[in-house]
Structure formats: C-alpha cells, structure tokens
XYZ file of C-alpha atoms in Angstrom:
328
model
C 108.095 29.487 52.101
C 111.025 30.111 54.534
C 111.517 33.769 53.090
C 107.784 34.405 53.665
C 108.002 33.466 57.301
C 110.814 35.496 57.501
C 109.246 38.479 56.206
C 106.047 38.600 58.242
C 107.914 37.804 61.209
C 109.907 41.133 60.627
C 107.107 42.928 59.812
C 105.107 41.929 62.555
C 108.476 42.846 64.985
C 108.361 46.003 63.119
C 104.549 46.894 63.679
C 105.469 45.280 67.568
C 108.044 47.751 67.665
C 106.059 50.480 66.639
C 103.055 50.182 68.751
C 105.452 50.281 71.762
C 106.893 53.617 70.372
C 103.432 54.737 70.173
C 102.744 53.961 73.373
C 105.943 54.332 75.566
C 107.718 57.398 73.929
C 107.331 60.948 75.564
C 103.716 62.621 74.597
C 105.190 66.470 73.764
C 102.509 68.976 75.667
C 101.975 72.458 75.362
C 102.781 73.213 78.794
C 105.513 71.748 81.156
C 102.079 70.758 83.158
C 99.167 70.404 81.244
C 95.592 71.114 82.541
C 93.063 69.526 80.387
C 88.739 68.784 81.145
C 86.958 66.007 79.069
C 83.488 66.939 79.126
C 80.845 64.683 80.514
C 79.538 62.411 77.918
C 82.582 62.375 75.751
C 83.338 59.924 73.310
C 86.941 57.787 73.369
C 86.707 59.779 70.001
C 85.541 63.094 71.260
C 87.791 63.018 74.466
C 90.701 62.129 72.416
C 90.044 65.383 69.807
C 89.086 67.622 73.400
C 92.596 66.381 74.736
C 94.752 67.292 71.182
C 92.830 70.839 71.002
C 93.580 71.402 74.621
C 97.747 70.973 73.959
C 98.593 67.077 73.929
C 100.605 66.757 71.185
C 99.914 63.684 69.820
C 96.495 63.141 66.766
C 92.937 62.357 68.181
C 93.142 59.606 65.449
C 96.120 57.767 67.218
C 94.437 58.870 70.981
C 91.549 57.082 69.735
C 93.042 54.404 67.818
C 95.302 53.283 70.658
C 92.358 53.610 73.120
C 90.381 51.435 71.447
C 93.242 48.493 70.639
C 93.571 48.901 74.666
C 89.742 48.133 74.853
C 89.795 51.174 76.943
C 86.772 52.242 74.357
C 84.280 52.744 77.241
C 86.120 53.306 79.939
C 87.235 57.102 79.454
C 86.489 58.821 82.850
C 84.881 62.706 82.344
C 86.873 65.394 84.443
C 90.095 67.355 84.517
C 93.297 65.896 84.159
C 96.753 67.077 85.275
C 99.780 65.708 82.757
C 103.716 66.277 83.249
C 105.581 67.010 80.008
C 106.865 63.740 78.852
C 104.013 61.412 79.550
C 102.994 58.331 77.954
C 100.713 57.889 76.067
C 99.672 54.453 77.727
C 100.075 56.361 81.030
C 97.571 59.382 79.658
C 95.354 56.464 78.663
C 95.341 54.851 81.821
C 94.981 57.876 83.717
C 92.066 58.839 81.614
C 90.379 55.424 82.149
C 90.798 55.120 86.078
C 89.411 58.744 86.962
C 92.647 59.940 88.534
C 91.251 63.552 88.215
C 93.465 66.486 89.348
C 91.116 68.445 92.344
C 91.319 71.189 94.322
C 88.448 72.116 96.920
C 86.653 74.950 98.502
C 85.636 75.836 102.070
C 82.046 77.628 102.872
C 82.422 78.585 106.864
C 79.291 78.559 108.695
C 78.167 82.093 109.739
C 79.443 83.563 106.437
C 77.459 85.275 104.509
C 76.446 84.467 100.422
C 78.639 87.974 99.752
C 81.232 86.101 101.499
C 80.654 82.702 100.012
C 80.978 84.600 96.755
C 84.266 86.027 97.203
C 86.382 82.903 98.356
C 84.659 81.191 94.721
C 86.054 84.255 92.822
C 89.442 83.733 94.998
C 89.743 80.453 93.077
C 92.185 80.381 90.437
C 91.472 76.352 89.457
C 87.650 77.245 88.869
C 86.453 78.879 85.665
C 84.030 81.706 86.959
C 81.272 81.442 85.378
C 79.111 83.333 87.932
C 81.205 86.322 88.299
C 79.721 89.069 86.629
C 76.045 87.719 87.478
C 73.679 89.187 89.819
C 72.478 87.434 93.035
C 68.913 87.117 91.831
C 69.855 85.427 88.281
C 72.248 82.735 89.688
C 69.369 81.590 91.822
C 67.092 81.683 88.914
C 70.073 79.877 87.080
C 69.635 77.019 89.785
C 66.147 76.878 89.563
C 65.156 79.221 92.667
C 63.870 82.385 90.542
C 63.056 84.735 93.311
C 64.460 83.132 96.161
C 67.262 85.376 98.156
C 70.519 83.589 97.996
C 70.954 83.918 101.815
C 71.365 80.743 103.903
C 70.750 77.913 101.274
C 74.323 76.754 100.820
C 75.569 74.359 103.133
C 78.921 74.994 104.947
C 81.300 71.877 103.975
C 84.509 71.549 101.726
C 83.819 71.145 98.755
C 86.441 68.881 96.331
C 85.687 70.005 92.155
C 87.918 68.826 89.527
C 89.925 71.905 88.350
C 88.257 73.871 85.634
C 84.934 72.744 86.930
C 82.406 75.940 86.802
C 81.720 77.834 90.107
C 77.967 76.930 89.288
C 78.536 73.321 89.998
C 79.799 73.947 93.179
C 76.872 76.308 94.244
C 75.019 73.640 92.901
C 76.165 70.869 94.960
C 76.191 73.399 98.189
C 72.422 73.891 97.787
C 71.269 70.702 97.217
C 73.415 69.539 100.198
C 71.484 72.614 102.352
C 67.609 71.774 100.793
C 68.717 67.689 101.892
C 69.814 68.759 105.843
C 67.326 71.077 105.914
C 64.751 68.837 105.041
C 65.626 66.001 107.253
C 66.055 68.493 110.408
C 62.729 69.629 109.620
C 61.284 66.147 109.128
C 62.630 65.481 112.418
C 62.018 68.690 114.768
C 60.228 69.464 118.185
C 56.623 69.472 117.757
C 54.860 72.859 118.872
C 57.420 74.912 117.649
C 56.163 78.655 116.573
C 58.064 78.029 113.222
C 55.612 77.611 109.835
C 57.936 76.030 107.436
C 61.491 74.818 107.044
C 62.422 78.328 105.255
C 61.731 79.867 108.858
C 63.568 77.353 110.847
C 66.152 78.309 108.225
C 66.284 81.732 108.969
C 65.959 81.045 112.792
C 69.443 78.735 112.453
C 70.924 81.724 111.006
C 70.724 83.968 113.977
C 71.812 81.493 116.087
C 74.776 80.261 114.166
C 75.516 84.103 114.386
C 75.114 84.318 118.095
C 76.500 81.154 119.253
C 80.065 81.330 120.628
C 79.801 78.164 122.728
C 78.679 75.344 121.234
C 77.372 74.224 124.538
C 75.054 77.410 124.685
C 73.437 76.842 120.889
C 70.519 75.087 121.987
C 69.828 77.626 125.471
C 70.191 80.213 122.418
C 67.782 78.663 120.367
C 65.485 78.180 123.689
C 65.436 82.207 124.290
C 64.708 82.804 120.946
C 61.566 80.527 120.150
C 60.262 81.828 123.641
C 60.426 85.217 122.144
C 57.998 84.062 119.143
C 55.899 82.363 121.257
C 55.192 85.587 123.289
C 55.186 87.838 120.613
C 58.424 89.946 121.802
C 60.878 91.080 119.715
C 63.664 88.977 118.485
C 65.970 91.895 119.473
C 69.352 90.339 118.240
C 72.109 92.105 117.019
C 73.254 90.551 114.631
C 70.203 90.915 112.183
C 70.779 94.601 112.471
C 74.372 94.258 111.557
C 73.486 92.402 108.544
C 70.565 94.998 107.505
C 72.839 97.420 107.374
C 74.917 95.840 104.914
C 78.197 97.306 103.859
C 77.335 100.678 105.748
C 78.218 98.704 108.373
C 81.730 99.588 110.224
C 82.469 97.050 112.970
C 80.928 99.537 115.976
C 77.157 99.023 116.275
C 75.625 102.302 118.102
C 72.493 102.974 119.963
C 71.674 104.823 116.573
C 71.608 101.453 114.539
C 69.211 99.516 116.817
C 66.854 102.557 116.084
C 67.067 102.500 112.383
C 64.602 100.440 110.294
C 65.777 98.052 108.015
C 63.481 94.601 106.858
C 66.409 92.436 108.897
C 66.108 95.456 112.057
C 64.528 93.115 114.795
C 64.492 95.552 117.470
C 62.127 97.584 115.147
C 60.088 95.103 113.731
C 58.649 91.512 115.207
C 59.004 88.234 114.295
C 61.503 86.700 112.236
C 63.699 88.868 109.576
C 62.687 87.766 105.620
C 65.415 86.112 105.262
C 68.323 84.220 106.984
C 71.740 86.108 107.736
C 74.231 83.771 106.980
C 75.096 80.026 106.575
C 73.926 78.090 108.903
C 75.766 74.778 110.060
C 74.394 71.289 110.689
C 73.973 71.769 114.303
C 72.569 75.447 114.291
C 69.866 73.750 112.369
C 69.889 70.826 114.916
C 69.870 73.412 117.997
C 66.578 75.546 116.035
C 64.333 72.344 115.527
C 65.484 70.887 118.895
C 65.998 74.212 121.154
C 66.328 73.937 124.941
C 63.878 73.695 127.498
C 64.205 76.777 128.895
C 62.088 79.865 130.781
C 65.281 81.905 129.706
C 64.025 85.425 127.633
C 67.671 86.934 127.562
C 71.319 86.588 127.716
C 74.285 88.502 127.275
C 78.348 87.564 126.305
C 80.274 86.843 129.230
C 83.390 87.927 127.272
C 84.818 84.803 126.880
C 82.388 83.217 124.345
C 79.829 81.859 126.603
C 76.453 83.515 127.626
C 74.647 84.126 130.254
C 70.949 83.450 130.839
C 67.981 85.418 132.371
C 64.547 84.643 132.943
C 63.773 88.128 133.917
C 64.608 92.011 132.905
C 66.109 92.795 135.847
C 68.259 89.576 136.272
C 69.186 90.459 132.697
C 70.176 94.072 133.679
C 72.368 92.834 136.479
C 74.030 90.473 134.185
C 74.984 93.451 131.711
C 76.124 95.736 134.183
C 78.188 92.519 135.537
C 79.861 91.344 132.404
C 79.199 94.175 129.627
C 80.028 97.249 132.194
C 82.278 95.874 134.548
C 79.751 96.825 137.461
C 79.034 94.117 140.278
C-alpha cells in the first residue's frame, strides 16, 4: 500500500513537473520577433493551429491542450500579436486571452485629398495592402458605395489597426466615422440654407477646409460662400480649379487655368463642383451647416493666414491691390 502511494506521488510530481516545463520553458519562434494575426472567430483550436503555421514552435495540440486546462477555452482575443523569441507559453496564452494586441496607427489630415489618403495607406509597412492595385471606383463598390466618387467620405482622425490588419478595414472605419459626423451635422444645421442634401454640405466643407487658414475665419468663409448660392454667383474659388486640374497641376495657378473648363472649374461653371475636393474636418463641416451671418461676397489672404472680407467689388479690389499687390 505504502509503495503505491509512493508511486503515484512520483508520478503525479513527474506529470507536475512536466506541465510546468510545458508551460514555463522558452517557446522557439521563427523569428527573433514574431508577428502573428488570429482571425476573428477563431477557435482555442483554430487560433492555436493559425499561431503554429504562422512560426510558434510549439504543436496546436499542446497550444490547445494547455489553453483549455487554463480554462482559457473562450477567452482567446482575435488580432495580431507581437512575441519575443523565448516566450512562454503561459505568457503567449495570457497574452492571447487579455487582447494585448501589437498596433500601429494611421493619420488622414484634413484637406488631403483620397489620392493622398491613398498613398500614406500604401506607406504602411504593418498593413497588408489589400487595396493597392484596385481602382478608385471598385474599392467604393467594395464598401458598398458602387458609384460614389471616393472624394471627401473619409473622416480625418488617427486611426489605431492591429498590425497585419487590411487597408480595407481602415477605409472602412474612416467612412463610417465620415457618413456618422456627417449625418449628425446635417441633422443639426441652420435652417434656410441653399444646400439640398448632406452630400452638398459635404462638398461645401471641402472648399472651405481648403480655404480656411484661420480657424477663426472658417465660419465668415462659409458665410461668403452660401451667399454666393443664394444669389446665384459663381463660387469662384481657387482651389476647386486646382483640384480639376489634377496632376497637370504645378503649384503656379495662371490666369489661363481659371479660364479652362473642368466639372470642379467654378469660375466657369455655377453652383457647387460634383464632388468634394478633399477631406473635410469636424469643424469645416460645423462652419458649412452653421456659416456666419454675414453680407460679406469676397475675401482675399492677407498673407499671414487670415482673410479679409468685402461686401462689395470695389472694397474687394482695394483689398487685393492692398494685400495681394502691395498697392495702398
């Protein structure tokens, strides 16, 4: 009876001893610092085959055996995880279970443009790219806006992804964020404006996130420009013509330009462009649904980021000759 007890209380010290191996000893990875993503949805079982195909060098049987003896079963978090050759395996688990994701993040400016927007997502090297080699039109139809220009419907914010997150998730988040404060600032806006829909006050923050250099002057801006609609003149803002132009465009805007006709071209054609022009922040939204009171039809850069208002032509042609040509 003695040399029973004796045996199963080694054996049990020896299985003791073992699981503590299991768990405590260095997990060997296939990279000094391994990147790995467990998909949404996974499985303890699934995650743990994802993590031994992905370079941890220990069997999904034993991931998934230990896992579950932890009760950690349910628990297993979906994301991208960063591990450090010689690693746990309790401390993987753990990791796994409490979400401690490895992230990086992105910045969309206001004022840029989707072009732009689309060059600092291919810049990142901690984002798979799935939307590289796609066309404008079929990434929108990819987020469910078939037909809809990309321009202006991705909200300027920094955006945190877990690494090898797709670039589509991102623009994902970015619109929905856009079609939320857009719909709330429209909810909420002056009544009486000249403005149809929120897709027009959209494309009316655009130009003024674009001409704004003062904050302090964004609603006065908005003011000048809504006065314009309401008396059918022209828009006449540079900034439209800059981006109709496109990549022909070379930093000088000549007499030339204003004259040539593009859709965006608002000294040759009325009302608003068909689209916006860039990214428009929250409070270039704010400043179009809640522009100044104002009998202001013009203004012109100071030349050192503010603007200066006219109610008249001629007031307006003083102010250009004083601040644009140096005359008094």
């Amino acid at each position: 009876m003695k040399s029973l007890a004796k045996f199963l209380f080694a054996t049990g010290t020896a299985i003791a001893v073992a699981v503590l191996l299991v768990l405590f000893w260095p997990v060997s990875l296939a990279e000094p610092k391994l990147l790995v993503r467990v998909p949404a949805g996974a499985s303890l079982r699934l995650a743990a085959q994802s993590l031994n195909e992905q370079g941890v060098g220990v069997p999904a049987w034993v991931i998934s055996g230990v896992g579950r003896l932890a009760g950690l079963s349910t628990s297993i978090k979906a994301g991208s995880y960063e591990f450090d050759q010689g690693i746990a395996l309790w401390a993987l688990l753990r990791k796994l279970s409490s979400g401690d994701t490895s992230q990086s993040e992105v910045l969309f400016v206001e004022g840029a443009t989707f072009r732009e927007l689309r060059a600092r997502l291919n810049a990142q090297p901690e984002i798979i790219h799935s939307t590289r080699d796609m066309a404008n039109h079929a990434i929108m139809a990819k987020l469910g806006m078939d037909g809809q220009s990309p321009e202006g419907w991705f909200f300027p914010d920094t955006y945190r992804f877990d690494k090898r997150s797709a670039d589509i998730e991102v623009l994902q988040r970015a619109l929905s964020a856009m079609q939320k404060q857009l719909n709330v600032v429209w909810q909420g806006r002056e009544p009486g404006l000249p403005l149809k829909n929120p897709y027009e006050l959209l494309i009316l923050a655009s130009i003024v996130e674009k001409e704004t250099g003062a904050a302090a002057d964004r609603t006065q801006i908005a003011g000048v420009f809504i006065n314009r609609l309401r008396q059918g003149m022209r828009l006449q803002t540079d900034p439209t013509v800059i981006y109709g132009l496109g990549e022909q465009f070379d930093g000088n805007l000549r007499k030339a330009d204003l004259q040539r006709d593009t859709p965006h071209n608002t000294y040759t054609r009325s009302g608003l462009p068909p689209t916006p022009i860039c990214m428009p922040g929250l409070a270039a939204l704010q400043a179009a649904a809640h522009p100044a009171k104002t009998d202001a039809l013009y203004f012109v850069a100071r030349g050192d980021g503010t603007s200066q208002f006219s109610a008249t032509l001629d007031a307006h042609n003083q102010a250009v000759n004083q601040f644009q040509r140096g005359k008094p």
